PDB file of C-alpha atoms in Angstrom:
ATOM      1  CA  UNK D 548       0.000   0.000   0.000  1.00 93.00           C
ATOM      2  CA  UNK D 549       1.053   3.597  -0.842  1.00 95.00           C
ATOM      3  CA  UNK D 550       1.541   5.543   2.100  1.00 96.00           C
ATOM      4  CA  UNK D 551       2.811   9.010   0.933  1.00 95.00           C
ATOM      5  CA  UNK D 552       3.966  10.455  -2.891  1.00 94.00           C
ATOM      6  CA  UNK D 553       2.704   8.600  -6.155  1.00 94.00           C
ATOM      7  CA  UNK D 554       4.223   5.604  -8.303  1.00 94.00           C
ATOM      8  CA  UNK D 555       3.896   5.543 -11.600  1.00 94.00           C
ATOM      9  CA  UNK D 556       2.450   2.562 -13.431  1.00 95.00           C
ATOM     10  CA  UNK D 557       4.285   1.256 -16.780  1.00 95.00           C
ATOM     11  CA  UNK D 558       4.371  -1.373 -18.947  1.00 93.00           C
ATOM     12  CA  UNK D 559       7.147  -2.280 -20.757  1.00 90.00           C
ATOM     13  CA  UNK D 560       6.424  -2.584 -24.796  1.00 91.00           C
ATOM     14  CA  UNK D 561       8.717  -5.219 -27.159  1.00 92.00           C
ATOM     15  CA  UNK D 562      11.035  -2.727 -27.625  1.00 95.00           C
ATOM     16  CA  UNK D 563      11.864  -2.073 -24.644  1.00 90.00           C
ATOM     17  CA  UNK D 564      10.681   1.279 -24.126  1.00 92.00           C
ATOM     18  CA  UNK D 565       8.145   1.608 -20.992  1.00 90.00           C
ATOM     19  CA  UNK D 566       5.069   3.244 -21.091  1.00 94.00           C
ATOM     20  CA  UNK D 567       3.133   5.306 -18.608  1.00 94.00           C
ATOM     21  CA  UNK D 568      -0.130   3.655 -17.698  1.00 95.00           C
ATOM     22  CA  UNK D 569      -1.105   5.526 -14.912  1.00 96.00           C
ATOM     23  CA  UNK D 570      -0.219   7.326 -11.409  1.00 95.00           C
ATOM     24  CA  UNK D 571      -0.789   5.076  -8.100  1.00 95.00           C
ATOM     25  CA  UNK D 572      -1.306   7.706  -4.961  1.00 95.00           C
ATOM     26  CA  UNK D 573      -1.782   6.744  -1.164  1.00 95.00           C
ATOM     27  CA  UNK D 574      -4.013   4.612  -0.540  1.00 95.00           C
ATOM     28  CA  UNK D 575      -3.730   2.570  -3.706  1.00 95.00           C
ATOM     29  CA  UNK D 576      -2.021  -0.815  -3.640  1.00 92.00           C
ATOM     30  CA  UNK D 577      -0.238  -2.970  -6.030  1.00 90.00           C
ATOM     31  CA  UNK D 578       1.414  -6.137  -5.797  1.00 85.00           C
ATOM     32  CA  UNK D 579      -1.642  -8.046  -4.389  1.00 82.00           C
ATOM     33  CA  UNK D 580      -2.087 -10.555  -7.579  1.00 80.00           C
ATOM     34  CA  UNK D 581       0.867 -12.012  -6.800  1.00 80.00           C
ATOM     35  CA  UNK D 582      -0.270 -12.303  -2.985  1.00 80.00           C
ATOM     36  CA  UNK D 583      -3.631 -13.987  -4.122  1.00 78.00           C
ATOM     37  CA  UNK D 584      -2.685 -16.115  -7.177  1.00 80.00           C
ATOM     38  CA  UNK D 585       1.455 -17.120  -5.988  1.00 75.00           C
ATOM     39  CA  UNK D 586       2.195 -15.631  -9.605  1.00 73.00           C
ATOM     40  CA  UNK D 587       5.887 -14.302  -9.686  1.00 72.00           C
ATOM     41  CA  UNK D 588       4.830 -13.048 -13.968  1.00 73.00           C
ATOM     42  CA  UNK D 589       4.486  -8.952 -13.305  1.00 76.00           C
ATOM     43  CA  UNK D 590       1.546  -7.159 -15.484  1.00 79.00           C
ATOM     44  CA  UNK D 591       3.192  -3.983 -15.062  1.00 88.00           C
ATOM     45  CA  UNK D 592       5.868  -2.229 -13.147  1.00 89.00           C
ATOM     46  CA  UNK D 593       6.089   0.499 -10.720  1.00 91.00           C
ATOM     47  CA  UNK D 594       8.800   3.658 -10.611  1.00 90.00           C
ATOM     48  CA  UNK D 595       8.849   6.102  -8.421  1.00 91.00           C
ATOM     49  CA  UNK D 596      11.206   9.226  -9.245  1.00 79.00           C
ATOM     50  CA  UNK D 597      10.566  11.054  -5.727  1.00 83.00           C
ATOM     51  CA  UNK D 598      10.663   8.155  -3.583  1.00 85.00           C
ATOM     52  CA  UNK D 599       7.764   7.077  -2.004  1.00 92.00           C
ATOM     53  CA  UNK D 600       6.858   5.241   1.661  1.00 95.00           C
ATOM     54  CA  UNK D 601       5.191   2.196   1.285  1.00 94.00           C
ATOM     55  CA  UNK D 602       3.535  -0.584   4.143  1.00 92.00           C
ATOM     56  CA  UNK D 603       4.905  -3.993   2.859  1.00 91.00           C
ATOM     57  CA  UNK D 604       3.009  -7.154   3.615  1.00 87.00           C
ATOM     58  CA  UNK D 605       5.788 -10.101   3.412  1.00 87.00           C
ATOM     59  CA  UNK D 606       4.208 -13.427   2.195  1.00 84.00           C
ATOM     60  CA  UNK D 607       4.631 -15.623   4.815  1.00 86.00           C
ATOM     61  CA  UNK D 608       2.361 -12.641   7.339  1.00 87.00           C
ATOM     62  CA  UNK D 609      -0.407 -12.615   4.304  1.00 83.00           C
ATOM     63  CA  UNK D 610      -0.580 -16.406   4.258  1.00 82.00           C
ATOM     64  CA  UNK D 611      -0.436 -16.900   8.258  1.00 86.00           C
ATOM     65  CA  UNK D 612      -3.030 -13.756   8.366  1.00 79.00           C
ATOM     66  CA  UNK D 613      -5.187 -16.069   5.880  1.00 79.00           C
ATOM     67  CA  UNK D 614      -5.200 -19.224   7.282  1.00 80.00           C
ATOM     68  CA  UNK D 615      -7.091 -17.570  10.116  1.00 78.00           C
ATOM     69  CA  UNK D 616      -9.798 -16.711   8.571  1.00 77.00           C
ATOM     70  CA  UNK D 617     -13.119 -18.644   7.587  1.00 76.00           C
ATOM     71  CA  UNK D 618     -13.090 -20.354   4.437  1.00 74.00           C
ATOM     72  CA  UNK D 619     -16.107 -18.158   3.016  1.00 67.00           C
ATOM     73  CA  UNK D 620     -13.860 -15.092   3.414  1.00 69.00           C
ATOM     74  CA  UNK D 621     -11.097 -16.665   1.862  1.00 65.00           C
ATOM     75  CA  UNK D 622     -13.030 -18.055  -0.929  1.00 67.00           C
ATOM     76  CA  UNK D 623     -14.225 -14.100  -1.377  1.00 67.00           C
ATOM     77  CA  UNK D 624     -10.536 -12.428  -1.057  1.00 61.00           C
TER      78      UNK D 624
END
C-alpha cells in the first residue's frame, strides 16, 4: 500500500521502451495478484522518481493472516 507520494504505473512494450499507464497515490495498492494467485509473472511495473513510503506485507504474514480466517472469506478475497 502507498503511504505518501505517487508511483507511476508502466508497462514495458517489445522494444523495450516503458510506457506510462497511470499514477498510483496513497491509498492505492499494487502487488496483491501475486499475494492472491502465488504468480511471480508482473503485469506492469512500478517507478517512483521522488521516492515514495510504502507498508509492505511479506508473504509468509499474508498467508499466516489467511489461514485464520473462515473459508467463506477466503473463498471471497
Amino acid at each position: 500500500m502507498i503511504l505518501k507520494r505517487d508511483v507511476q504505473v508502466a508497462a514495458q512494450r517489445a522494444d523495450g521502451e516503458f510506457i506510462s499507464l497511470t499514477t498510483m497515490t496513497a491509498g492505492d495498492m499494487f502487488g496483491e495478484i501475486a499475494l492472491l494467485t502465488n504468480e511471480s509473472a508482473r503485469t506492469a511495473t512500478t517507478i517512483s522518481n521522488k521516492g515514495c513510503e510504502l507498508l509492505v506485507i511479506e508473504r509468509i504474514a499474508f498467508e499466516t493472516h489467511l489461514n485464520n480466517v473462515d473459508t467463506l472469506t477466503r473463498y471471497i478475497i
